Amino acid sequence: MKRKLLDTSKCAVMFLFVLILSIGKSNNSIAQTTAQISISGKVKDNKGNPIPGASISVKGTTQVVASDANGNFKISAQKGESLVISFVGYVTNTILVANETQVSIVLAEDKDKNLQEVIVVGYGTQKRSDVTGSVVSVPKARLSQLPVTNVLQSIEGAVAGVNVTTTSSVPGSQPNALIRGQNSISAGTGPYVVVDGVPLTKTGGSLNDINPNDIASVEILKDASATAIYGTNGSNGVILITTKRGTTGKPVIRYSGYAGFDNIAHILEPRSGAEYAQKYADYLKQTGQVQQRPVPNIGELPAYNAGTTTDWVKEATQQGVIQDHNVGISGGSEDVKYFISGDYLNQKGVIKGYDFKRIGLRSNLDVNVTSFLTVGTSLFLTSNNFDGGRANLLLATAMSPYGQEYNTNGSYTIYPMNPEQLYTNPLLGLTTTQIRRTTNINGNGYAEVKFPGALTGLKFRLNAGYTYFPEKNGSYVGRLANDLNGTASSFNASTNSYTIENILTYSKDIKKHHFDFTALYSAQERNYNSTTAGAIGFINDELGLNNIGAGATQTSGSYRDRYGLNSQMGRLFYSYDSKYLLTLTARRDGSSVFGANTTKYGVFPSAAIGWNIINEDFMKNGKVFSNLKLRVSYGKTGNEAVGVYNTITTEGSSRSPFNGISTIGVIPNNLGNTSLQWETTKTANIGLDFGILNNRINGSIEAYQNKTSGLLLSRSLPIITGYSKVSENIGKTTNKGLELTLNTQNIAGKDFRWETMVVFATNKNKITDLYGDGKDDLGNRWFIGKPISVVYDYQMTGVWQTGEDVSKQDPTAKPGSLKFADLNGDGKITGDGDRMILGQTAPKWTGGLTNTFHYKNINLSIFVQTAQGMTRNNTDLGYGDETGRRNTPAEIGYWTPENASQTRPALSYNNTLGYGYASDASYTRIKDVTLSYVFGQSVLDKLHLGGLTVYASGRNLYTFTKWVGWDPEQTTYGRGSGNSSANQQAFAADWTNNYPITRTFVLGLNVSLR
């Protein structure tokens, strides 16, 4: 381990040395440029708006600079030379250098700018007009103008067909992303993430390790024509992220920062003291018990008699605070370009103990070594810290308002409702020691060779990436947290991953024919190892986690695995006269996860055609359409989503006492299947891209259908075999949908502009086969002909009221019991014939609406997101009253003979049927609103700044929904769910880690120095 760290340090020192020399070379190159005239100027569009990043070069020389954030630039040239000013999407302008030292340059907008825009696709770039697959670019405004901690938060609701859900707002957590619905039942459904051409997925890291301020563009590949180039990794879509690179010109220093506060978007308030006491009285009355005291427990009486209450939710929560600071420097010469950034994020959560700190460093370097050789690096280091014991929100909602929070000595009371021992103090977690840390050290490099002469157009590129991802978790729970023995655990793991890609590309034009060919050979490998140590029984809590060896009972363990993938790929793109387009792709992947009785290799081909109708002669004189292109694609992708070694039958170990001695025995662990093969998805896609009225109205509409076969399903086995399940290639699903993206320029005045973006997507999936016998799987809630994830339960029709006859429908029911439909008409409610599919958990359709208003230097963006047609079991409605012993939410009532509720049962009702309280989870949310002001040139000149923007932004401002509870998007875990051994994890999915959706307000500043 020490040797690896030393090697990493040496590499870092060598890189910094090369970087310093490169910057010196860059500055020297600029300094050596001599000229008679120093020219200052500003680049604007025809509406007077500045154009940042425009290229200004002296024709016939290597002298090039770029305009800053406000369109300003400085360059030296000799009289009689020409300045060439260009920018993507605008017509290039050329001016002659005379005696003027101040110039103002206006670039006319290119009507075909959207078509000529270059976007990132798999293993290369393409003009948008040449793209035949379904590739969507995330709007730049979403990437640059939102204060988010994870780039997926920017994508949420803004891209058609990409469903991003925030199930928890735990600081540092990552939303879930699903591209074009769910194809697989058991296998993974998350997209494949590639950063600067090198995979991030499968390396241990996540998008949470990528600083959003460092991102230049995000492209999402959705159909098989676009994703088949990634083979087995592309079955669930691909997210391509390109980080910022250096630009030609003097160094530019930029600072971006924001600070603000979080609060819970909607609090499910517990009952007040009086309401709690009334609930207890009603419970005793409904259960026929005699009330002996006004509250359930003796320990609550002092506070009740004194008339004092404790707001436990308030005690467990706090004002959330978030701040982020990012500094970047970029620049370079014609031969050397660099980008360096550093970021510090500090977030204090709304629940006590939930803290997140992230420190990130990035360095991107591009060097033209010779006229034919270019090398570069993309290095980053991210350190994530989630340390700290945490309060338990679920317990806070359960506490009696008359419970005792503190002992007389100031420590937390273990049992606030003494002698009640079912509920412990929700703040006990704050007394524990919890360590949760990860570090992502990622180094990517490339070398690109361009061949001259007869081989012009031929390029070879070598990409190499290495990731070292160490994790450290530790936990100590002592006496103050109700552990009289003391329990310590330590977990250390590391993931080492490498990727090597050999890419050969060839581009050739023959009259009206254009050819692009790409070939790839790559290898990926990931090695993971972990060690655990634990102990129980400490004399005291003084050393805690610092001396696990002091524990009376010791445990330890270790684990290691390896994953490998070899790939070959070929892609041919052909176009004729920029009208007729053809893309053919084939990729062959070999994965180490598959067994000995089948091939480890799979081949994934795709084909796509495109027709640029707008380039046809009969469209040239048209005044309506400015863009019109038809795309059709079909292809196959694979899914290898099988755990490492899952195809192998393995045994586990277990300790048991034998003759008074602890003896290790062997028990069944995993039943392997050496015949497992790839899960395969065949995708058909048709799309139409359009632009109307000089692109004032533009967008696309697409329809797709996915057919997945050979599902990697876990078939249940009789437990008598020693195994509970085995993975097999069985089952089929289909997945289809419609997507619409529409952009409009509603008003395009000089001082006032109004733009709108609308995205809309439908998705419908269903299971078409399971085990080949045409039968459903009731145990797993899988039904042929129905969506993959559904709510299957009883149909609630109301609540039984006093005097109603229950004998013919539900003889065991009493007044206040939930009323269910007797679907099979047998006169009783049972699980055999009275359950039905009540809805699907995935939305039937999603949408987003963004309105952006510009008035002079003021900009206002309002984004509204919606998800409709989904049903979820509502844990908040299913709060168990637990024999009148806990508090319940005030918003959720209960039945009494007097109020005769038709939606809520009596307090005495025991949910013996396990009804999940299925509820409509549809919602429409004001997702974010941002107001910004860009300071004008006169102010910048006085402040000696290159650019200055201030903004205020709010997220999750308001939600329109019928859902009763914390939030329809949030996952709420019921009491006792999950694994207590996972409590030390940052995002453990159990009842100790409930965290609601938060509302955020921030003030931000973006500034660049001249």
mmCIF file of C-alpha atoms in Angstrom, residues 268-540:
data_model
loop_
_atom_site.group_PDB
_atom_site.id
_atom_site.type_symbol
_atom_site.label_atom_id
_atom_site.label_comp_id
_atom_site.label_asym_id
_atom_site.label_seq_id
_atom_site.Cartn_x
_atom_site.Cartn_y
_atom_site.Cartn_z
ATOM 1 C CA LEU A 268 -45.141 15.713 8.427
ATOM 2 C CA GLU A 269 -45.773 17.208 11.854
ATOM 3 C CA PRO A 270 -46.458 14.861 14.808
ATOM 4 C CA ARG A 271 -49.433 15.516 17.053
ATOM 5 C CA SER A 272 -49.265 18.215 19.697
ATOM 6 C CA GLY A 273 -49.468 17.393 23.381
ATOM 7 C CA ALA A 274 -53.250 17.809 23.551
ATOM 8 C CA GLU A 275 -53.791 15.817 20.333
ATOM 9 C CA TYR A 276 -51.505 13.054 21.594
ATOM 10 C CA ALA A 277 -53.414 12.796 24.868
ATOM 11 C CA GLN A 278 -56.738 12.739 22.995
ATOM 12 C CA LYS A 279 -55.457 9.971 20.703
ATOM 13 C CA TYR A 280 -54.531 7.896 23.745
ATOM 14 C CA ALA A 281 -57.960 8.382 25.241
ATOM 15 C CA ASP A 282 -59.643 7.439 21.950
ATOM 16 C CA TYR A 283 -57.449 4.344 21.662
ATOM 17 C CA LEU A 284 -58.429 3.104 25.111
ATOM 18 C CA LYS A 285 -62.078 3.754 24.349
ATOM 19 C CA GLN A 286 -61.944 1.892 21.037
ATOM 20 C CA THR A 287 -60.187 -1.094 22.609
ATOM 21 C CA GLY A 288 -62.496 -1.222 25.644
ATOM 22 C CA GLN A 289 -59.839 -0.360 28.210
ATOM 23 C CA VAL A 290 -60.196 1.812 31.304
ATOM 24 C CA GLN A 291 -58.076 4.977 31.263
ATOM 25 C CA GLN A 292 -55.992 5.260 34.429
ATOM 26 C CA ARG A 293 -53.818 8.249 33.482
ATOM 27 C CA PRO A 294 -53.902 10.893 30.731
ATOM 28 C CA VAL A 295 -50.746 9.590 28.997
ATOM 29 C CA PRO A 296 -49.535 6.045 28.307
ATOM 30 C CA ASN A 297 -46.414 6.049 30.519
ATOM 31 C CA ILE A 298 -45.558 7.192 34.030
ATOM 32 C CA GLY A 299 -42.421 8.887 32.764
ATOM 33 C CA GLU A 300 -44.572 11.270 30.730
ATOM 34 C CA LEU A 301 -46.620 12.488 33.679
ATOM 35 C CA PRO A 302 -44.220 15.164 35.033
ATOM 36 C CA ALA A 303 -44.150 17.003 31.724
ATOM 37 C CA TYR A 304 -47.904 16.557 31.247
ATOM 38 C CA ASN A 305 -48.675 17.930 34.693
ATOM 39 C CA ALA A 306 -46.292 20.824 34.132
ATOM 40 C CA GLY A 307 -47.856 21.567 30.736
ATOM 41 C CA THR A 308 -44.507 21.409 28.967
ATOM 42 C CA THR A 309 -43.928 19.604 25.666
ATOM 43 C CA THR A 310 -40.974 18.745 23.462
ATOM 44 C CA ASP A 311 -41.033 19.223 19.705
ATOM 45 C CA TRP A 312 -38.963 16.170 18.843
ATOM 46 C CA VAL A 313 -38.818 16.887 15.113
ATOM 47 C CA LYS A 314 -37.452 20.330 15.924
ATOM 48 C CA GLU A 315 -34.914 18.783 18.319
ATOM 49 C CA ALA A 316 -33.745 16.286 15.701
ATOM 50 C CA THR A 317 -33.508 18.821 12.876
ATOM 51 C CA GLN A 318 -31.615 22.032 12.290
ATOM 52 C CA GLN A 319 -31.175 24.798 9.762
ATOM 53 C CA GLY A 320 -29.344 23.254 6.843
ATOM 54 C CA VAL A 321 -26.456 25.282 5.427
ATOM 55 C CA ILE A 322 -24.616 24.766 2.165
ATOM 56 C CA GLN A 323 -21.649 26.538 0.623
ATOM 57 C CA ASP A 324 -19.499 25.802 -2.404
ATOM 58 C CA HIS A 325 -16.376 27.576 -3.657
ATOM 59 C CA ASN A 326 -14.670 26.848 -6.959
ATOM 60 C CA VAL A 327 -11.590 28.480 -8.446
ATOM 61 C CA GLY A 328 -10.391 27.695 -11.950
ATOM 62 C CA ILE A 329 -7.570 28.909 -14.140
ATOM 63 C CA SER A 330 -7.311 28.226 -17.850
ATOM 64 C CA GLY A 331 -5.236 29.466 -20.724
ATOM 65 C CA GLY A 332 -2.383 28.477 -22.951
ATOM 66 C CA SER A 333 -0.712 28.951 -26.276
ATOM 67 C CA GLU A 334 -1.386 27.396 -29.628
ATOM 68 C CA ASP A 335 0.619 24.351 -28.553
ATOM 69 C CA VAL A 336 -0.135 24.043 -24.842
ATOM 70 C CA LYS A 337 -3.540 24.491 -23.195
ATOM 71 C CA TYR A 338 -4.357 23.921 -19.559
ATOM 72 C CA PHE A 339 -7.302 23.970 -17.175
ATOM 73 C CA ILE A 340 -6.876 23.697 -13.401
ATOM 74 C CA SER A 341 -9.622 23.915 -10.813
ATOM 75 C CA GLY A 342 -10.185 23.393 -7.125
ATOM 76 C CA ASP A 343 -13.499 23.011 -5.333
ATOM 77 C CA TYR A 344 -14.633 22.978 -1.709
ATOM 78 C CA LEU A 345 -18.189 21.998 -0.756
ATOM 79 C CA ASN A 346 -19.517 21.998 2.797
ATOM 80 C CA GLN A 347 -23.085 20.988 3.553
ATOM 81 C CA LYS A 348 -24.729 20.733 6.962
ATOM 82 C CA GLY A 349 -27.919 18.714 6.627
ATOM 83 C CA VAL A 350 -31.368 19.512 7.961
ATOM 84 C CA ILE A 351 -31.201 16.501 10.286
ATOM 85 C CA LYS A 352 -28.570 16.735 12.995
ATOM 86 C CA GLY A 353 -25.380 14.830 12.258
ATOM 87 C CA TYR A 354 -25.839 14.669 8.500
ATOM 88 C CA ASP A 355 -22.782 16.512 7.212
ATOM 89 C CA PHE A 356 -20.955 16.317 3.906
ATOM 90 C CA LYS A 357 -17.634 17.803 2.876
ATOM 91 C CA ARG A 358 -16.091 17.446 -0.561
ATOM 92 C CA ILE A 359 -12.701 18.660 -1.716
ATOM 93 C CA GLY A 360 -11.884 18.298 -5.386
ATOM 94 C CA LEU A 361 -8.893 19.076 -7.584
ATOM 95 C CA ARG A 362 -8.754 18.786 -11.367
ATOM 96 C CA SER A 363 -6.060 19.360 -13.956
ATOM 97 C CA ASN A 364 -6.624 18.984 -17.713
ATOM 98 C CA LEU A 365 -3.681 19.466 -20.056
ATOM 99 C CA ASP A 366 -3.380 19.336 -23.870
ATOM 100 C CA VAL A 367 0.008 19.620 -25.557
ATOM 101 C CA ASN A 368 0.781 19.686 -29.284
ATOM 102 C CA VAL A 369 4.184 18.031 -29.087
ATOM 103 C CA THR A 370 4.657 18.125 -32.856
ATOM 104 C CA SER A 371 2.487 18.874 -35.867
ATOM 105 C CA PHE A 372 1.331 15.242 -35.800
ATOM 106 C CA LEU A 373 1.412 14.302 -32.085
ATOM 107 C CA THR A 374 -0.872 15.588 -29.351
ATOM 108 C CA VAL A 375 -0.823 14.352 -25.765
ATOM 109 C CA GLY A 376 -2.932 15.279 -22.798
ATOM 110 C CA THR A 377 -4.144 14.368 -19.350
ATOM 111 C CA SER A 378 -7.341 14.563 -17.332
ATOM 112 C CA LEU A 379 -6.523 14.181 -13.661
ATOM 113 C CA PHE A 380 -8.799 14.643 -10.692
ATOM 114 C CA LEU A 381 -8.879 13.874 -7.004
ATOM 115 C CA THR A 382 -12.056 13.980 -4.950
ATOM 116 C CA SER A 383 -12.272 13.451 -1.208
ATOM 117 C CA ASN A 384 -15.722 12.845 0.304
ATOM 118 C CA ASN A 385 -16.342 12.989 4.037
ATOM 119 C CA PHE A 386 -19.661 11.941 5.616
ATOM 120 C CA ASP A 387 -18.407 11.573 9.217
ATOM 121 C CA GLY A 388 -20.640 11.947 12.231
ATOM 122 C CA GLY A 389 -23.315 10.243 14.274
ATOM 123 C CA ARG A 390 -26.858 11.022 13.155
ATOM 124 C CA ALA A 391 -30.266 11.666 14.649
ATOM 125 C CA ASN A 392 -33.148 9.351 13.745
ATOM 126 C CA LEU A 393 -36.054 11.207 12.127
ATOM 127 C CA LEU A 394 -38.474 8.277 12.289
ATOM 128 C CA LEU A 395 -37.989 7.952 16.053
ATOM 129 C CA ALA A 396 -38.422 11.717 16.388
ATOM 130 C CA THR A 397 -41.877 11.482 14.831
ATOM 131 C CA ALA A 398 -42.770 8.603 17.176
ATOM 132 C CA MET A 399 -41.830 10.294 20.455
ATOM 133 C CA SER A 400 -44.445 11.480 22.896
ATOM 134 C CA PRO A 401 -44.418 15.287 23.174
ATOM 135 C CA TYR A 402 -44.309 14.658 26.943
ATOM 136 C CA GLY A 403 -41.180 12.519 26.693
ATOM 137 C CA GLN A 404 -38.051 13.498 28.623
ATOM 138 C CA GLU A 405 -35.162 14.504 26.329
ATOM 139 C CA TYR A 406 -32.337 14.986 28.859
ATOM 140 C CA ASN A 407 -31.243 13.467 32.136
ATOM 141 C CA THR A 408 -30.476 15.736 35.083
ATOM 142 C CA ASN A 409 -26.757 15.556 34.235
ATOM 143 C CA GLY A 410 -27.396 16.880 30.729
ATOM 144 C CA SER A 411 -26.951 13.571 28.882
ATOM 145 C CA TYR A 412 -29.623 12.204 26.588
ATOM 146 C CA THR A 413 -32.311 10.074 28.229
ATOM 147 C CA ILE A 414 -32.167 6.549 26.787
ATOM 148 C CA TYR A 415 -35.917 5.945 27.103
ATOM 149 C CA PRO A 416 -37.780 9.291 26.997
ATOM 150 C CA MET A 417 -41.131 7.589 27.614
ATOM 151 C CA ASN A 418 -39.952 5.449 30.530
ATOM 152 C CA PRO A 419 -40.748 2.626 31.202
ATOM 153 C CA GLU A 420 -41.574 2.301 27.491
ATOM 154 C CA GLN A 421 -38.534 0.633 25.900
ATOM 155 C CA LEU A 422 -39.739 0.186 22.340
ATOM 156 C CA TYR A 423 -38.590 3.720 21.486
ATOM 157 C CA THR A 424 -35.178 5.117 22.286
ATOM 158 C CA ASN A 425 -34.149 8.749 22.167
ATOM 159 C CA PRO A 426 -33.851 9.820 18.487
ATOM 160 C CA LEU A 427 -30.703 11.813 19.350
ATOM 161 C CA LEU A 428 -28.673 8.897 20.718
ATOM 162 C CA GLY A 429 -26.917 8.482 17.377
ATOM 163 C CA LEU A 430 -25.222 11.833 17.932
ATOM 164 C CA THR A 431 -23.220 10.292 20.776
ATOM 165 C CA THR A 432 -21.708 7.596 18.543
ATOM 166 C CA THR A 433 -18.513 7.748 16.514
ATOM 167 C CA GLN A 434 -19.122 7.235 12.806
ATOM 168 C CA ILE A 435 -16.498 7.498 10.061
ATOM 169 C CA ARG A 436 -17.549 7.420 6.403
ATOM 170 C CA ARG A 437 -14.946 8.513 3.854
ATOM 171 C CA THR A 438 -14.161 7.860 0.217
ATOM 172 C CA THR A 439 -11.467 9.174 -2.095
ATOM 173 C CA ASN A 440 -11.389 8.991 -5.868
ATOM 174 C CA ILE A 441 -7.939 9.365 -7.432
ATOM 175 C CA ASN A 442 -8.380 9.303 -11.171
ATOM 176 C CA GLY A 443 -5.720 9.727 -13.813
ATOM 177 C CA ASN A 444 -6.492 9.628 -17.527
ATOM 178 C CA GLY A 445 -4.083 10.317 -20.346
ATOM 179 C CA TYR A 446 -4.136 10.203 -24.115
ATOM 180 C CA ALA A 447 -1.779 10.378 -27.062
ATOM 181 C CA GLU A 448 -3.104 11.118 -30.554
ATOM 182 C CA VAL A 449 -1.123 10.734 -33.772
ATOM 183 C CA LYS A 450 -2.259 12.313 -37.059
ATOM 184 C CA PHE A 451 -0.786 10.714 -40.159
ATOM 185 C CA PRO A 452 0.357 13.019 -42.985
ATOM 186 C CA GLY A 453 0.612 12.748 -46.761
ATOM 187 C CA ALA A 454 -1.320 9.961 -48.413
ATOM 188 C CA LEU A 455 -2.636 8.929 -44.981
ATOM 189 C CA THR A 456 -4.185 12.330 -44.223
ATOM 190 C CA GLY A 457 -7.411 11.748 -42.289
ATOM 191 C CA LEU A 458 -6.006 8.735 -40.424
ATOM 192 C CA LYS A 459 -5.589 9.147 -36.655
ATOM 193 C CA PHE A 460 -4.591 6.816 -33.868
ATOM 194 C CA ARG A 461 -5.483 7.599 -30.274
ATOM 195 C CA LEU A 462 -4.440 5.787 -27.141
ATOM 196 C CA ASN A 463 -6.550 6.376 -24.036
ATOM 197 C CA ALA A 464 -5.366 5.090 -20.684
ATOM 198 C CA GLY A 465 -7.202 5.537 -17.429
ATOM 199 C CA TYR A 466 -6.457 4.475 -13.878
ATOM 200 C CA THR A 467 -8.642 4.847 -10.801
ATOM 201 C CA TYR A 468 -7.762 4.237 -7.178
ATOM 202 C CA PHE A 469 -10.837 4.371 -4.952
ATOM 203 C CA PRO A 470 -10.221 3.741 -1.224
ATOM 204 C CA GLU A 471 -13.095 3.625 1.276
ATOM 205 C CA LYS A 472 -12.968 3.861 5.046
ATOM 206 C CA ASN A 473 -15.872 3.222 7.401
ATOM 207 C CA GLY A 474 -15.788 2.925 11.160
ATOM 208 C CA SER A 475 -18.326 2.838 13.973
ATOM 209 C CA TYR A 476 -18.304 2.857 17.753
ATOM 210 C CA VAL A 477 -21.482 2.726 19.814
ATOM 211 C CA GLY A 478 -21.087 3.055 23.569
ATOM 212 C CA ARG A 479 -22.944 3.514 26.836
ATOM 213 C CA LEU A 480 -24.429 6.893 25.991
ATOM 214 C CA ALA A 481 -26.157 5.268 23.010
ATOM 215 C CA ASN A 482 -27.609 2.393 25.061
ATOM 216 C CA ASP A 483 -24.876 -0.142 24.320
ATOM 217 C CA LEU A 484 -23.651 -1.240 27.761
ATOM 218 C CA ASN A 485 -20.859 -3.379 26.300
ATOM 219 C CA GLY A 486 -19.575 -1.080 23.588
ATOM 220 C CA THR A 487 -19.463 -2.197 19.950
ATOM 221 C CA ALA A 488 -16.805 -1.230 17.434
ATOM 222 C CA SER A 489 -16.409 -2.041 13.753
ATOM 223 C CA SER A 490 -13.950 -1.002 11.060
ATOM 224 C CA PHE A 491 -14.190 -1.479 7.319
ATOM 225 C CA ASN A 492 -11.504 -0.632 4.780
ATOM 226 C CA ALA A 493 -11.781 -1.303 1.056
ATOM 227 C CA SER A 494 -10.110 -0.233 -2.137
ATOM 228 C CA THR A 495 -10.946 -0.506 -5.810
ATOM 229 C CA ASN A 496 -8.216 -0.374 -8.437
ATOM 230 C CA SER A 497 -9.401 -0.014 -12.018
ATOM 231 C CA TYR A 498 -7.717 0.548 -15.327
ATOM 232 C CA THR A 499 -8.924 1.106 -18.877
ATOM 233 C CA ILE A 500 -6.828 0.984 -22.040
ATOM 234 C CA GLU A 501 -8.359 1.926 -25.398
ATOM 235 C CA ASN A 502 -6.746 1.818 -28.807
ATOM 236 C CA ILE A 503 -8.813 3.913 -31.228
ATOM 237 C CA LEU A 504 -8.143 4.186 -34.951
ATOM 238 C CA THR A 505 -10.179 6.688 -36.991
ATOM 239 C CA TYR A 506 -10.135 7.544 -40.667
ATOM 240 C CA SER A 507 -11.996 10.378 -42.362
ATOM 241 C CA LYS A 508 -12.169 10.821 -46.128
ATOM 242 C CA ASP A 509 -14.101 13.001 -48.576
ATOM 243 C CA ILE A 510 -14.517 11.949 -52.205
ATOM 244 C CA LYS A 511 -16.517 14.612 -53.990
ATOM 245 C CA LYS A 512 -19.971 14.435 -52.382
ATOM 246 C CA HIS A 513 -19.144 11.280 -50.450
ATOM 247 C CA HIS A 514 -17.951 11.454 -46.862
ATOM 248 C CA PHE A 515 -16.606 8.488 -44.877
ATOM 249 C CA ASP A 516 -15.742 8.170 -41.191
ATOM 250 C CA PHE A 517 -14.448 4.896 -39.826
ATOM 251 C CA THR A 518 -13.689 4.127 -36.167
ATOM 252 C CA ALA A 519 -12.086 0.953 -34.830
ATOM 253 C CA LEU A 520 -11.493 0.118 -31.176
ATOM 254 C CA TYR A 521 -9.702 -2.455 -29.091
ATOM 255 C CA SER A 522 -9.995 -1.965 -25.352
ATOM 256 C CA ALA A 523 -9.479 -3.724 -22.043
ATOM 257 C CA GLN A 524 -10.914 -2.939 -18.638
ATOM 258 C CA GLU A 525 -10.113 -4.480 -15.290
ATOM 259 C CA ARG A 526 -11.297 -3.822 -11.765
ATOM 260 C CA ASN A 527 -9.835 -5.320 -8.592
ATOM 261 C CA TYR A 528 -11.664 -4.936 -5.308
ATOM 262 C CA ASN A 529 -10.573 -5.972 -1.830
ATOM 263 C CA SER A 530 -11.840 -5.264 1.649
ATOM 264 C CA THR A 531 -11.060 -6.086 5.262
ATOM 265 C CA THR A 532 -13.301 -5.843 8.291
ATOM 266 C CA ALA A 533 -12.643 -5.909 12.005
ATOM 267 C CA GLY A 534 -15.028 -5.736 14.908
ATOM 268 C CA ALA A 535 -15.214 -6.157 18.651
ATOM 269 C CA ILE A 536 -17.795 -6.223 21.441
ATOM 270 C CA GLY A 537 -17.185 -5.702 25.150
ATOM 271 C CA PHE A 538 -15.104 -2.670 26.092
ATOM 272 C CA ILE A 539 -14.237 -1.701 29.647
ATOM 273 C CA ASN A 540 -15.097 1.925 28.882
#
